Tab-separated table of C-alpha atoms and ligand atoms in Angstrom:
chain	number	residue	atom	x	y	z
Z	1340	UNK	CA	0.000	0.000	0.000
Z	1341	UNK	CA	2.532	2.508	-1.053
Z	1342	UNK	CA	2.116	5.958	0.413
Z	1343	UNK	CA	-0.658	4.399	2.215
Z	1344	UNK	CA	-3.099	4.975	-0.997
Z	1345	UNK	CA	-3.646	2.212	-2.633
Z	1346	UNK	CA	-4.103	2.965	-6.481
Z	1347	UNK	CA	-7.585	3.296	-7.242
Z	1348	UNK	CA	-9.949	3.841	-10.311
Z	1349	UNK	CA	-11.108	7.123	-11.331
Z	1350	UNK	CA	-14.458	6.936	-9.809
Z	1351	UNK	CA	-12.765	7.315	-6.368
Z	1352	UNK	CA	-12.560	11.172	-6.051
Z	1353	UNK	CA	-14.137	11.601	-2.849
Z	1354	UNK	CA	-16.004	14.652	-4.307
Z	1355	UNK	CA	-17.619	12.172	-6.953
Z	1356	UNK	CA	-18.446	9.636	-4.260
Z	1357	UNK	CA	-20.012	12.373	-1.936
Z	1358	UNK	CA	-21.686	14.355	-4.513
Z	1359	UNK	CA	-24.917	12.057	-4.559
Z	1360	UNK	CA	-25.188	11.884	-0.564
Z	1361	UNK	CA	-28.991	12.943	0.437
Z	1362	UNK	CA	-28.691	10.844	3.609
Z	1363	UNK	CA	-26.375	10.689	5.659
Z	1364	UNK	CA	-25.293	8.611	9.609
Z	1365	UNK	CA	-22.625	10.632	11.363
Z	1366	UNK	CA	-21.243	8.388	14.895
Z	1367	UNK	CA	-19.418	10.857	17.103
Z	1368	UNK	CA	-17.758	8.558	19.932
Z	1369	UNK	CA	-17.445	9.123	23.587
Z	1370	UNK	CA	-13.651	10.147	23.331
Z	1371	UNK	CA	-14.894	13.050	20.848
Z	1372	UNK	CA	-17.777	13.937	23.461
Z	1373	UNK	CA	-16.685	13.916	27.012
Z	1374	UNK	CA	-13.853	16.170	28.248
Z	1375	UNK	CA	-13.068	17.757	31.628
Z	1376	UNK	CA	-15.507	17.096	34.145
Z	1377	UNK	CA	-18.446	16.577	31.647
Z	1378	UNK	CA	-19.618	16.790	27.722
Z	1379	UNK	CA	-17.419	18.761	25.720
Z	1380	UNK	CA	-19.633	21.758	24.855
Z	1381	UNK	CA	-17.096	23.089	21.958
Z	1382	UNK	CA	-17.261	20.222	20.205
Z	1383	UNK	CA	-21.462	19.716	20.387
Z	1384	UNK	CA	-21.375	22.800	19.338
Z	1385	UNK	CA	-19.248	22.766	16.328
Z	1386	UNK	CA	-20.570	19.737	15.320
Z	1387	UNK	CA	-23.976	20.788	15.580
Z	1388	UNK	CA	-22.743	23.916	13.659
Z	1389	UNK	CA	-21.921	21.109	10.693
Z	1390	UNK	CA	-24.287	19.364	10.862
Z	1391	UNK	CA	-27.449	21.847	10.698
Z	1392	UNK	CA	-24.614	23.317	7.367
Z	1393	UNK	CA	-25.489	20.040	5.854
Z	1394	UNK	CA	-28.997	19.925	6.144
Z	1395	UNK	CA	-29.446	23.240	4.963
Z	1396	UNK	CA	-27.933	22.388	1.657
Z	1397	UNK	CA	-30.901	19.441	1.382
Z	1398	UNK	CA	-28.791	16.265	3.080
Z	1399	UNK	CA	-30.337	14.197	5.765
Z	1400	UNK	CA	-28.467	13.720	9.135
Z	1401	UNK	CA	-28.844	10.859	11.084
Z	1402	UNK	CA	-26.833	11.356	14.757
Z	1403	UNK	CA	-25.815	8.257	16.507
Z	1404	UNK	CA	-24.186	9.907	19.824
Z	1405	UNK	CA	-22.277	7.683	22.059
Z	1406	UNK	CA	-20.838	9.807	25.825
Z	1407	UNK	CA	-23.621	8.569	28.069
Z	1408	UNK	CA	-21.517	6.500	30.019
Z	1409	UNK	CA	-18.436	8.529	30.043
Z	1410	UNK	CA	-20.702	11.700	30.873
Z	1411	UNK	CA	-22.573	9.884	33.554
Z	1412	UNK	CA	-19.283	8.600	35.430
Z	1413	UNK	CA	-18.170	12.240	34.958
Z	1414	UNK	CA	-21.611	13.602	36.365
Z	1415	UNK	CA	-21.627	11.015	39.532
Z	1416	UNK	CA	-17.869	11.635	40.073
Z	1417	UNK	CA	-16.382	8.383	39.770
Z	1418	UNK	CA	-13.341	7.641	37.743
Z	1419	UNK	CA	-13.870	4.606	36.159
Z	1420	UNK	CA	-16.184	2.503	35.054
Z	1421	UNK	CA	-17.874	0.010	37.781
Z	1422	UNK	CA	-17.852	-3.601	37.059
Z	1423	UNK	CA	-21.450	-4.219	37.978
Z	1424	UNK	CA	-23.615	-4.335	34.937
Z	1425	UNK	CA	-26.423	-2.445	36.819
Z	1426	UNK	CA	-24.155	0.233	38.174
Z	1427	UNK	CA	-23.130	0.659	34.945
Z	1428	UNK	CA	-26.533	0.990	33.071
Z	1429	UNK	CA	-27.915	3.016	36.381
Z	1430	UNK	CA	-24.622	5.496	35.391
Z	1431	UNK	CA	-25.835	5.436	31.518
Z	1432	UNK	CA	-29.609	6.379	32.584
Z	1433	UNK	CA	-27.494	9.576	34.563
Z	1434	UNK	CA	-25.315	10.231	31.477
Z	1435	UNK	CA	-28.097	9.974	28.434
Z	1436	UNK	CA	-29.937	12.834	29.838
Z	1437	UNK	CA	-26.994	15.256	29.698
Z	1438	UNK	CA	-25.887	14.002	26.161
Z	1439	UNK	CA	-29.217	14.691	25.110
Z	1440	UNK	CA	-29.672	17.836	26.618
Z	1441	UNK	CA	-26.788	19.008	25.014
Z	1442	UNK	CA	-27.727	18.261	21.706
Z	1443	UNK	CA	-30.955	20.164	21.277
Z	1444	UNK	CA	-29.666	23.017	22.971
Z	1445	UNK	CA	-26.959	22.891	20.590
Z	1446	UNK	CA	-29.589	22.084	17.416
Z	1447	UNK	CA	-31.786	24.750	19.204
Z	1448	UNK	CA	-29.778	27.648	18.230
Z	1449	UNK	CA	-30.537	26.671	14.644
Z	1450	UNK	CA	-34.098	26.271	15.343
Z	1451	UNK	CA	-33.447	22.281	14.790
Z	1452	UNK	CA	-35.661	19.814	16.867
Z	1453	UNK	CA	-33.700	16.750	17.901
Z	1454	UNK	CA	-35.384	13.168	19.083
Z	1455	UNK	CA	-33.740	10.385	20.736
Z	1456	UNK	CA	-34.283	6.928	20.030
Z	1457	UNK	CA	-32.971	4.557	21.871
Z	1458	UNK	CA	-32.427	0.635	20.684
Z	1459	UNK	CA	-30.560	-2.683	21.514
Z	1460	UNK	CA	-29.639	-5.023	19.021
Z	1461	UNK	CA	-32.599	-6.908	19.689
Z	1462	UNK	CA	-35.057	-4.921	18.151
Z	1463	UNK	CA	-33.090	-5.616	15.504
Z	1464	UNK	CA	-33.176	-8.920	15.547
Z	1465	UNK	CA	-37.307	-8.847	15.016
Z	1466	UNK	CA	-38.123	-7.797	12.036
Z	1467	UNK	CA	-41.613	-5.768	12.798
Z	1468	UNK	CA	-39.683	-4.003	15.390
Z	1469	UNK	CA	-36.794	-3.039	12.786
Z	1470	UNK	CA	-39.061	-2.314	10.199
Z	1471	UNK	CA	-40.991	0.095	13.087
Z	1472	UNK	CA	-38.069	1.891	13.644
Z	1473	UNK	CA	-37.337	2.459	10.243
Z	1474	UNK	CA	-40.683	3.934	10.083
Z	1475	UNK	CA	-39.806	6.237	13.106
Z	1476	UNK	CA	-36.777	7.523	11.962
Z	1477	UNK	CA	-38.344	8.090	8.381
Z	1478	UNK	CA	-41.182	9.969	10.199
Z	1479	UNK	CA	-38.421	12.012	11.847
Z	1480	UNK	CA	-36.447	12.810	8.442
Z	1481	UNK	CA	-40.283	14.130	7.215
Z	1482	UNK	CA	-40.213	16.425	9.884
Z	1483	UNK	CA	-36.837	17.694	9.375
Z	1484	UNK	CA	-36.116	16.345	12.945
Z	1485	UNK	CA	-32.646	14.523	13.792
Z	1486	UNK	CA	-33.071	11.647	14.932
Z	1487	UNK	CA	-29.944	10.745	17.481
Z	1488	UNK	CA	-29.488	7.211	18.609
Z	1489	UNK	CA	-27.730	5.224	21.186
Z	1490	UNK	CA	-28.267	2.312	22.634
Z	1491	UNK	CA	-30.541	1.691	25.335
Z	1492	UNK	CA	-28.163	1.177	27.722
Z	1493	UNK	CA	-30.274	0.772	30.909
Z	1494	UNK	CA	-32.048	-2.094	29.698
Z	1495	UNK	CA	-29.557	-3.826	27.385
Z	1496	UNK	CA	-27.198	-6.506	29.049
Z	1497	UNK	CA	-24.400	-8.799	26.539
Z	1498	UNK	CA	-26.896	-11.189	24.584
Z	1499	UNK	CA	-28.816	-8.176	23.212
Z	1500	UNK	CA	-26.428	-5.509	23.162
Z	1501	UNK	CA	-24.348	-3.846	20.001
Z	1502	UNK	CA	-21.955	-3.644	22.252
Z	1503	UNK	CA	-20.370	-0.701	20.287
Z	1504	UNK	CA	-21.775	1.697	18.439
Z	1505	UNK	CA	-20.138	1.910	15.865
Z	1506	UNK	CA	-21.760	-1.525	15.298
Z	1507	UNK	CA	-25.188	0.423	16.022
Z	1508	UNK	CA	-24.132	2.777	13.535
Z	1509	UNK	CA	-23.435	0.327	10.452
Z	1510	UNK	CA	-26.910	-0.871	11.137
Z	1511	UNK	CA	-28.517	2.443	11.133
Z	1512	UNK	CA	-27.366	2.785	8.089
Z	1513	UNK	CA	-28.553	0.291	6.484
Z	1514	UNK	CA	-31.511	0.100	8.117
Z	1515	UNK	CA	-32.202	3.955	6.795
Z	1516	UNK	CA	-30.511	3.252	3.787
Z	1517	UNK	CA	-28.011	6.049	4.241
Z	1518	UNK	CA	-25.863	6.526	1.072
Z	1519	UNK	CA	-22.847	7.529	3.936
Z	1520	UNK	CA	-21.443	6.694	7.313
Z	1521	UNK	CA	-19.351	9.103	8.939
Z	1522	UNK	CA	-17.471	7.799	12.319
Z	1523	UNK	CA	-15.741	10.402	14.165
Z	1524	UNK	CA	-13.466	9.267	16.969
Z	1525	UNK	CA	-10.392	11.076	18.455
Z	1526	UNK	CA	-7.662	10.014	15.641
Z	1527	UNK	CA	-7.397	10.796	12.238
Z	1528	UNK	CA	-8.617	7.789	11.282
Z	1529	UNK	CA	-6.708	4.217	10.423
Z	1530	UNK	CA	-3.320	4.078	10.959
Z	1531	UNK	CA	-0.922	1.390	10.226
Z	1532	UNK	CA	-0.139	1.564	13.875
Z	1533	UNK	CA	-0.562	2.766	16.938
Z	1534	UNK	CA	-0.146	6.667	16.678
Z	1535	UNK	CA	-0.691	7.572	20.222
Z	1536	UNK	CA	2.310	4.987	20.546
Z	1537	UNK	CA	4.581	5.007	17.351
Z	1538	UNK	CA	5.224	8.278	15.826
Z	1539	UNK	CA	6.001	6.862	12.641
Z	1540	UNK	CA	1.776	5.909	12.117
Z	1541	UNK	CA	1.406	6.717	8.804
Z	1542	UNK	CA	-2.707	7.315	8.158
Z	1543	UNK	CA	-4.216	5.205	5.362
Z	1544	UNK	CA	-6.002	7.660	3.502
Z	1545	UNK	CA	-8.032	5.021	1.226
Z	1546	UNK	CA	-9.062	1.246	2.025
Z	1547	UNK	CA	-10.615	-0.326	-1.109
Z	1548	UNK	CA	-10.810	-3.787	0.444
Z	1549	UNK	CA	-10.543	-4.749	4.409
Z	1550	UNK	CA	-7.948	-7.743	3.995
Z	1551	UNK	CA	-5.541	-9.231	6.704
Z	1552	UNK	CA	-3.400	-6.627	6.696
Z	1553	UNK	CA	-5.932	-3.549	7.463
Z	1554	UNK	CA	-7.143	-5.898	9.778
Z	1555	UNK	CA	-4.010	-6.274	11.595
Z	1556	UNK	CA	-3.406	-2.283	11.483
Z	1557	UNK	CA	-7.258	-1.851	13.318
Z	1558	UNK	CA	-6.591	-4.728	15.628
Z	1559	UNK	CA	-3.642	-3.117	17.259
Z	1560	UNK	CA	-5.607	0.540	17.838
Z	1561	UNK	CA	-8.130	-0.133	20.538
Z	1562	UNK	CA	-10.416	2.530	21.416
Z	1563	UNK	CA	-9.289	4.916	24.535
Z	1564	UNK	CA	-13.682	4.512	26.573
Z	1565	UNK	CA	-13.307	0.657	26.689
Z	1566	UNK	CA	-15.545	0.290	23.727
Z	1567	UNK	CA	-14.972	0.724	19.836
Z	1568	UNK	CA	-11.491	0.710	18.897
Z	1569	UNK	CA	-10.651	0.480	15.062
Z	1570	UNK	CA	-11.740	-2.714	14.515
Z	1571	UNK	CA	-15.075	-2.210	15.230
Z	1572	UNK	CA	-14.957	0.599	12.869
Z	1573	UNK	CA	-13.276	-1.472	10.559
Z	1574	UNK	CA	-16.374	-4.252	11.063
Z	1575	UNK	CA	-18.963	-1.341	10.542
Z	1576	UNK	CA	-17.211	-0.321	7.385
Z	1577	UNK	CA	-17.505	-3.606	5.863
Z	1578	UNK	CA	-21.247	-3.907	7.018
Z	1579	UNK	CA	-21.954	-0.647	5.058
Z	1580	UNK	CA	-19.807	-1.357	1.972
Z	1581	UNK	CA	-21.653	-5.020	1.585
Z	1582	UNK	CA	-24.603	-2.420	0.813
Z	1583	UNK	CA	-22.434	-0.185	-1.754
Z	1584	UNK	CA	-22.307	2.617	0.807
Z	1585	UNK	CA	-18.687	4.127	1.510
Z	1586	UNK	CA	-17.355	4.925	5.096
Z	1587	UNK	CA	-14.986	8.402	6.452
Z	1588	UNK	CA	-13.188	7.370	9.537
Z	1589	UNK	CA	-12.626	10.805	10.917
Z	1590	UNK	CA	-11.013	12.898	13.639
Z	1591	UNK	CA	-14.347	14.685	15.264
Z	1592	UNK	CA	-12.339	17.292	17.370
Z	1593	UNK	CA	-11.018	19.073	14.399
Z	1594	UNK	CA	-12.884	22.198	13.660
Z	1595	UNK	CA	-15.242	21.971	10.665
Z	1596	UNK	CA	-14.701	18.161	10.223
Z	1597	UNK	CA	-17.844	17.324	8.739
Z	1598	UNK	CA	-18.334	20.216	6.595
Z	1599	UNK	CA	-14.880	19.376	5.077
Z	1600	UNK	CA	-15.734	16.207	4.286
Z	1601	UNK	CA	-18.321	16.822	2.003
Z	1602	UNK	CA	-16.217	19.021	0.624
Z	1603	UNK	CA	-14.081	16.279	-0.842
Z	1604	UNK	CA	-11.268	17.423	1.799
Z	1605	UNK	CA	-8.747	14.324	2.103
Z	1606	UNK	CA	-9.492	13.831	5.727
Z	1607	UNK	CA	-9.197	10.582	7.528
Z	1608	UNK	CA	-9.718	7.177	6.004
Z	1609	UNK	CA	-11.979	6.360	3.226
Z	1610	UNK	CA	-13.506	3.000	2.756
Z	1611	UNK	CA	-14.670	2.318	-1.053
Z	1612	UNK	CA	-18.239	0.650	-1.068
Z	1613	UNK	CA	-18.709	-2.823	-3.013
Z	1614	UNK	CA	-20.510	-1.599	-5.600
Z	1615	UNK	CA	-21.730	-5.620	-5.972
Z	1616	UNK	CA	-24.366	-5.724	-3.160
Z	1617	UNK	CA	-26.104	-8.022	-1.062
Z	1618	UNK	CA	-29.549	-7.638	-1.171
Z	1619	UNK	CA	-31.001	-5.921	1.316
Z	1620	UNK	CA	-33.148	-9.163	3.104
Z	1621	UNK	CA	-29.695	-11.178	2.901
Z	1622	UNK	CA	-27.833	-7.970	4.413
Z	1623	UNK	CA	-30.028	-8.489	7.528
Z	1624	UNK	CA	-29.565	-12.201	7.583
Z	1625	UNK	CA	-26.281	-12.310	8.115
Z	1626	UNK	CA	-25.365	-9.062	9.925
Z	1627	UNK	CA	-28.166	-7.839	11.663
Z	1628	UNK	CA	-29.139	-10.538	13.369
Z	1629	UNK	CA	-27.037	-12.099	15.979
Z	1630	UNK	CA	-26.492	-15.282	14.816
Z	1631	UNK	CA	-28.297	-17.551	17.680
Z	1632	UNK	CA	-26.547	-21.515	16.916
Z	1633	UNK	CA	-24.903	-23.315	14.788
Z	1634	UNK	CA	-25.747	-26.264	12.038
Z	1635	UNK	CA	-23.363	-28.523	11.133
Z	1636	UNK	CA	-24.034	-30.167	7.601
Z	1637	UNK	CA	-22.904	-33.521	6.063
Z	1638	UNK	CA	-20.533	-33.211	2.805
Z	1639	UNK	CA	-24.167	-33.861	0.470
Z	1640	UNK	CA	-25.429	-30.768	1.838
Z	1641	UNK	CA	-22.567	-28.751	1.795
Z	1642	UNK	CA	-22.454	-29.754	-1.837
Z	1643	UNK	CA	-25.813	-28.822	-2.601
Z	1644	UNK	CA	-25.798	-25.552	-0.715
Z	1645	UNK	CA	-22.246	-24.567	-2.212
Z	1646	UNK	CA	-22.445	-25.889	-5.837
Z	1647	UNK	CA	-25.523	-26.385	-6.006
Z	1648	UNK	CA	-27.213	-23.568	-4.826
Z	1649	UNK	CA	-30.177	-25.334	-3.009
Z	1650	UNK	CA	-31.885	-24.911	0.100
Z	1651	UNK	CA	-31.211	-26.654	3.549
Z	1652	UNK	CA	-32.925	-29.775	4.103
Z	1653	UNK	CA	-33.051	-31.742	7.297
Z	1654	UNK	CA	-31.512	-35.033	5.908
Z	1655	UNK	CA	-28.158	-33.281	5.772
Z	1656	UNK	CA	-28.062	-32.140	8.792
Z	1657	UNK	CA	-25.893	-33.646	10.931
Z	1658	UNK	CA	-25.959	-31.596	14.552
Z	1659	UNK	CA	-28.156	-28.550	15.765
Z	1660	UNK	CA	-26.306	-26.737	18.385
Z	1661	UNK	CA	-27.379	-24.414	20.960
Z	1662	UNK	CA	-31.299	-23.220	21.797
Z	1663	UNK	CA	-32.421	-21.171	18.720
Z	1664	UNK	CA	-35.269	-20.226	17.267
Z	1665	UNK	CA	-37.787	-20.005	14.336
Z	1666	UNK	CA	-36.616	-17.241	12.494
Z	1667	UNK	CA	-33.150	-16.758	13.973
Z	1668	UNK	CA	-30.099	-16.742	11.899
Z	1669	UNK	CA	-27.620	-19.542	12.636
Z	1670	UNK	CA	-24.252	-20.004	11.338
Z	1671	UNK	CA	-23.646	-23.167	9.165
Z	1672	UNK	CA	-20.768	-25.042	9.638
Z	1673	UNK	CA	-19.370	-28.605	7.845
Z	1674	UNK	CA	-17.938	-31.254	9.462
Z	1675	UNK	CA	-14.686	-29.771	9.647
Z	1676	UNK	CA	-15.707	-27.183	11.238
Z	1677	UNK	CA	-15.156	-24.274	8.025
Z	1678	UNK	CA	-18.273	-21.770	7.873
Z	1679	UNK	CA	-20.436	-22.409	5.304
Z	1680	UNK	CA	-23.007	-19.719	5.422
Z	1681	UNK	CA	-25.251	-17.957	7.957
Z	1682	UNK	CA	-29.626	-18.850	7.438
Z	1683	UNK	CA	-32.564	-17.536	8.966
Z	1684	UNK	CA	-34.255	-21.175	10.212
Z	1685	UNK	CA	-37.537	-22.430	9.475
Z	1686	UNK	CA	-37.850	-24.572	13.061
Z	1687	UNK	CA	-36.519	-24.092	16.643
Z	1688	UNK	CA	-33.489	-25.921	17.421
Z	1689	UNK	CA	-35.151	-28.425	19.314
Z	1690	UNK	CA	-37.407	-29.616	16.765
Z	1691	UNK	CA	-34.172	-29.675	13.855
Z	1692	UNK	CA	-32.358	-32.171	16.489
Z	1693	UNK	CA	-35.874	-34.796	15.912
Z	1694	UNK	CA	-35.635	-33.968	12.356
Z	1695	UNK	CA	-32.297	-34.136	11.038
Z	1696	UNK	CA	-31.098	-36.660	9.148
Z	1697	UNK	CA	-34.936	-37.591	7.674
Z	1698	UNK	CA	-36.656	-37.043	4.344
Z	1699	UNK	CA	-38.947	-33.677	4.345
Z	1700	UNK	CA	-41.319	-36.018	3.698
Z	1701	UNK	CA	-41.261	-37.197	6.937
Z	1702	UNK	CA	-41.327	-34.466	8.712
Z	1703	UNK	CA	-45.101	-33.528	9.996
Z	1704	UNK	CA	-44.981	-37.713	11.541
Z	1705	UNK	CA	-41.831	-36.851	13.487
Z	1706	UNK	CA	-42.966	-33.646	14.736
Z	1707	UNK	CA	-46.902	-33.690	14.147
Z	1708	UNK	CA	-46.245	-30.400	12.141
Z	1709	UNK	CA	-44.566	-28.838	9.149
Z	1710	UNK	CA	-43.538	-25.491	8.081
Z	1711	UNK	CA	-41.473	-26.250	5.170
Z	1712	UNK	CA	-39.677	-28.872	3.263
Z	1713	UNK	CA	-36.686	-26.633	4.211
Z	1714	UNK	CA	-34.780	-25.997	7.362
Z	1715	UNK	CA	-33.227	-23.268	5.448
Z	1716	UNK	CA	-34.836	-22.068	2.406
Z	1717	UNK	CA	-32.235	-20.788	-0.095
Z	1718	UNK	CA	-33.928	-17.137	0.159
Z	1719	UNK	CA	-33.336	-16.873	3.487
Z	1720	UNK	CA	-29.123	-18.086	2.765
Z	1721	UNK	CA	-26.050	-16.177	2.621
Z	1722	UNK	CA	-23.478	-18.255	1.610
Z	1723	UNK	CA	-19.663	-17.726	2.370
Z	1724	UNK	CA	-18.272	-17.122	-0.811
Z	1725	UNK	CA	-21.567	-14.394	-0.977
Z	1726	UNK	CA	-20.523	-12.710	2.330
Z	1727	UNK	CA	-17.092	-12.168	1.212
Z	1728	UNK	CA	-18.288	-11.186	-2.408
Z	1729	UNK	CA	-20.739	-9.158	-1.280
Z	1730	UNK	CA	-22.689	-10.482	-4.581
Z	1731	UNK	CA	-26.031	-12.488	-3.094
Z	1732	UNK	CA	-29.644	-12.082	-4.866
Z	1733	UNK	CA	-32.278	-12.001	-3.566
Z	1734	UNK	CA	-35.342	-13.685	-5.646
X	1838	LIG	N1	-23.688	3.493	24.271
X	1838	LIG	C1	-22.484	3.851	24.956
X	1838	LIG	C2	-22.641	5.223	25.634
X	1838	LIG	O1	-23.441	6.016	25.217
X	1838	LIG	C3	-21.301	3.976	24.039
X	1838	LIG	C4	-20.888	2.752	23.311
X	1838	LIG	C5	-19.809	3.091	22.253
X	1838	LIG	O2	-19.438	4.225	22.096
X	1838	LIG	O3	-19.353	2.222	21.574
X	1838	LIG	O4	-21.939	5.476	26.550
């Protein structure tokens, strides 16, 4: 990657990529936010300053705002964060209301009304409850409202959490169908070290593809609040370029950040989109959900679902593991253990264990009921070689 640009096709002037944005989901992290004893007021502001710039010239601003954790430690006085899951949700139900209060007084002074929604990855996971918030944040947009979004903290606990939001972010985006994600965090961007260790970093200005070496370079920058870090950036990015949607990985405490962006300024690190997309049913399959098990598959099936492109039938099933169920995406693995795919399932896990191994046909006198012939129906299958592609139709 000499002069840490990688030698790209003409269609990559950032001006070009930008110039169609009409939506856009801009992530400021809780290193960018919290300062002192509290929020950092400069940079709300400034951002805010930005952001209400952008609307004005007809884009769409989506905030997801991380800080209320780091503000509510701040606010309560402690100095780090507790180890007790419910200290540490009571400390984010302290900190949300400050982060929030900050924004629309900031958005205020532009005469912008801000709303906050608040999610866990679970309502992801259900697809009425994604589709509802969709239809919230699109009722938002039609008010010329900003929507900012965290996650609901106080309620969410490991199994249903984002964990990050720059994770929260990525599915924002798609779930709005941004055509942009902008993370701003307190570097530059990607480095191919650590520059708050090695003052040789050199930032990557470009990333066309996330391969093992980018992945290296994110996995040795962790994030300064205890969540985030590059390579959950790095994770986000791919989830957005899957949908042909490009990423900035930006430094949010320089002045005028965003604005420059759109400007086409070469600031922080751009990640091309895969212009080859996923469709958007498969994109929630295999990201969006939390994968809830695991199928392992005799070498017929993983045949038929690789070469073949078939659906997943319960005579090639070979093991169920773990307590899914209807309508939860597992992973599928082979016998050797390689990933296969990831498939939203037709039965609970339970049921697959009775089944597997046996004809469709004799399903409904194993169980007393069928749903389908299928375990997995091909639809509802994203297949390795289509997650790393990126290329997976969706019929
Ligand atoms: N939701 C967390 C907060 O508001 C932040 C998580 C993150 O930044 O990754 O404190």
């Amino acid at each position: 990657m000499s002069g840490k640009t990688e030698g790209l096709p003409g269609t990559n002037s950032r001006k070009a990529l930008l110039k169609g944005v009409k939506r856009v989901v801009v992530k400021v992290g809780s290193a960018v936010l919290t300062a002192g004893d509290g929020l950092n007021r400069k940079v709300i502001r400034d951002l805010t300053n930005d952001m209400c710039g952008l609307r004005k010239k007809g884009v769409e601003v989506i905030l997801v705002s991380s800080g209320a954790i780091s503000s509510g430690l701040r606010k309560i006085g402690l100095s780090k964060r507790p180890d007790s899951i419910s200290q540490k949700q009571a400390i984010a139900a302290v900190g949300q209301i400050s982060l929030m209060m900050e924004w629309e007084k900031a958005f205020a002074r532009h005469r912008v009304k801000v709303a906050q929604i608040l999610i866990t990855r679970d309502d992801f996971s259900h697809r009425t409850r994604y589709l509802n918030a969709r239809n919230t944040i699109f009722a938002l947009l039609s008010w010329k409202i900003i929507p900012v979004i965290n996650e609901n903290d106080t309620v969410a606990i490991d199994e249903i959490k984002f964990g990050d939001n720059d994770n929260l972010s990525a599915m924002v985006t798609n779930l709005t169908e941004a055509q942009l994600l902008i993370a701003l965090t307190n570097l530059d961007g990607l480095y191919d070290k650590d520059p708050r260790i090695h003052s040789d970093a050199q930032l990557i200005k470009v990333v066309s593809r996330v391969n093992g070496e980018i992945l290296r370079y994110a996995n040795a920058i962790p994030g300064t609040h205890g969540t985030g870090g590059m390579s959950s950036k790095l994770e986000a990015s791919q989830k957005v370029a899957l949908g042909g949607v490009p990423t900035i990985i930006a430094n949010g405490s320089k002045p005028h950040i965003v604005t420059h962006l759109f400007r086409g300024k070469e600031e922080g690190t751009l990640f091309l989109p895969q212009y080859v997309t996923l469709c958007s049913r498969k994109r929630w399959i295999a990201f969006t959900k939390a994968p809830r098990g695991e199928i392992v598959v005799d070498r017929g099936a993983e045949r038929a679902l690789i070469q073949g492109g078939k659906s997943l039938l319960p005579s090639g099933i070979r093991e169920a593991r773990g307590n899914f169920s209807l309508g939860d995406s597992v992973v599928i693995l082979n016998e050797g253990g390689k990933q296969l795919g990831i498939g939203m399932v037709n039965y609970y896990a339970g049921d697959i264990r009775k089944i597997m191994g046996h004809k469709s046909a004799e399903i409904e006198s194993l169980l007393g009921f069928k749903h389908d012939d299928e375990v997995i129906h091909r639809d509802n299958l994203v297949i390795a070689n289509e997650l790393e592609e990126g290329v997976g139709e969706c019929r």
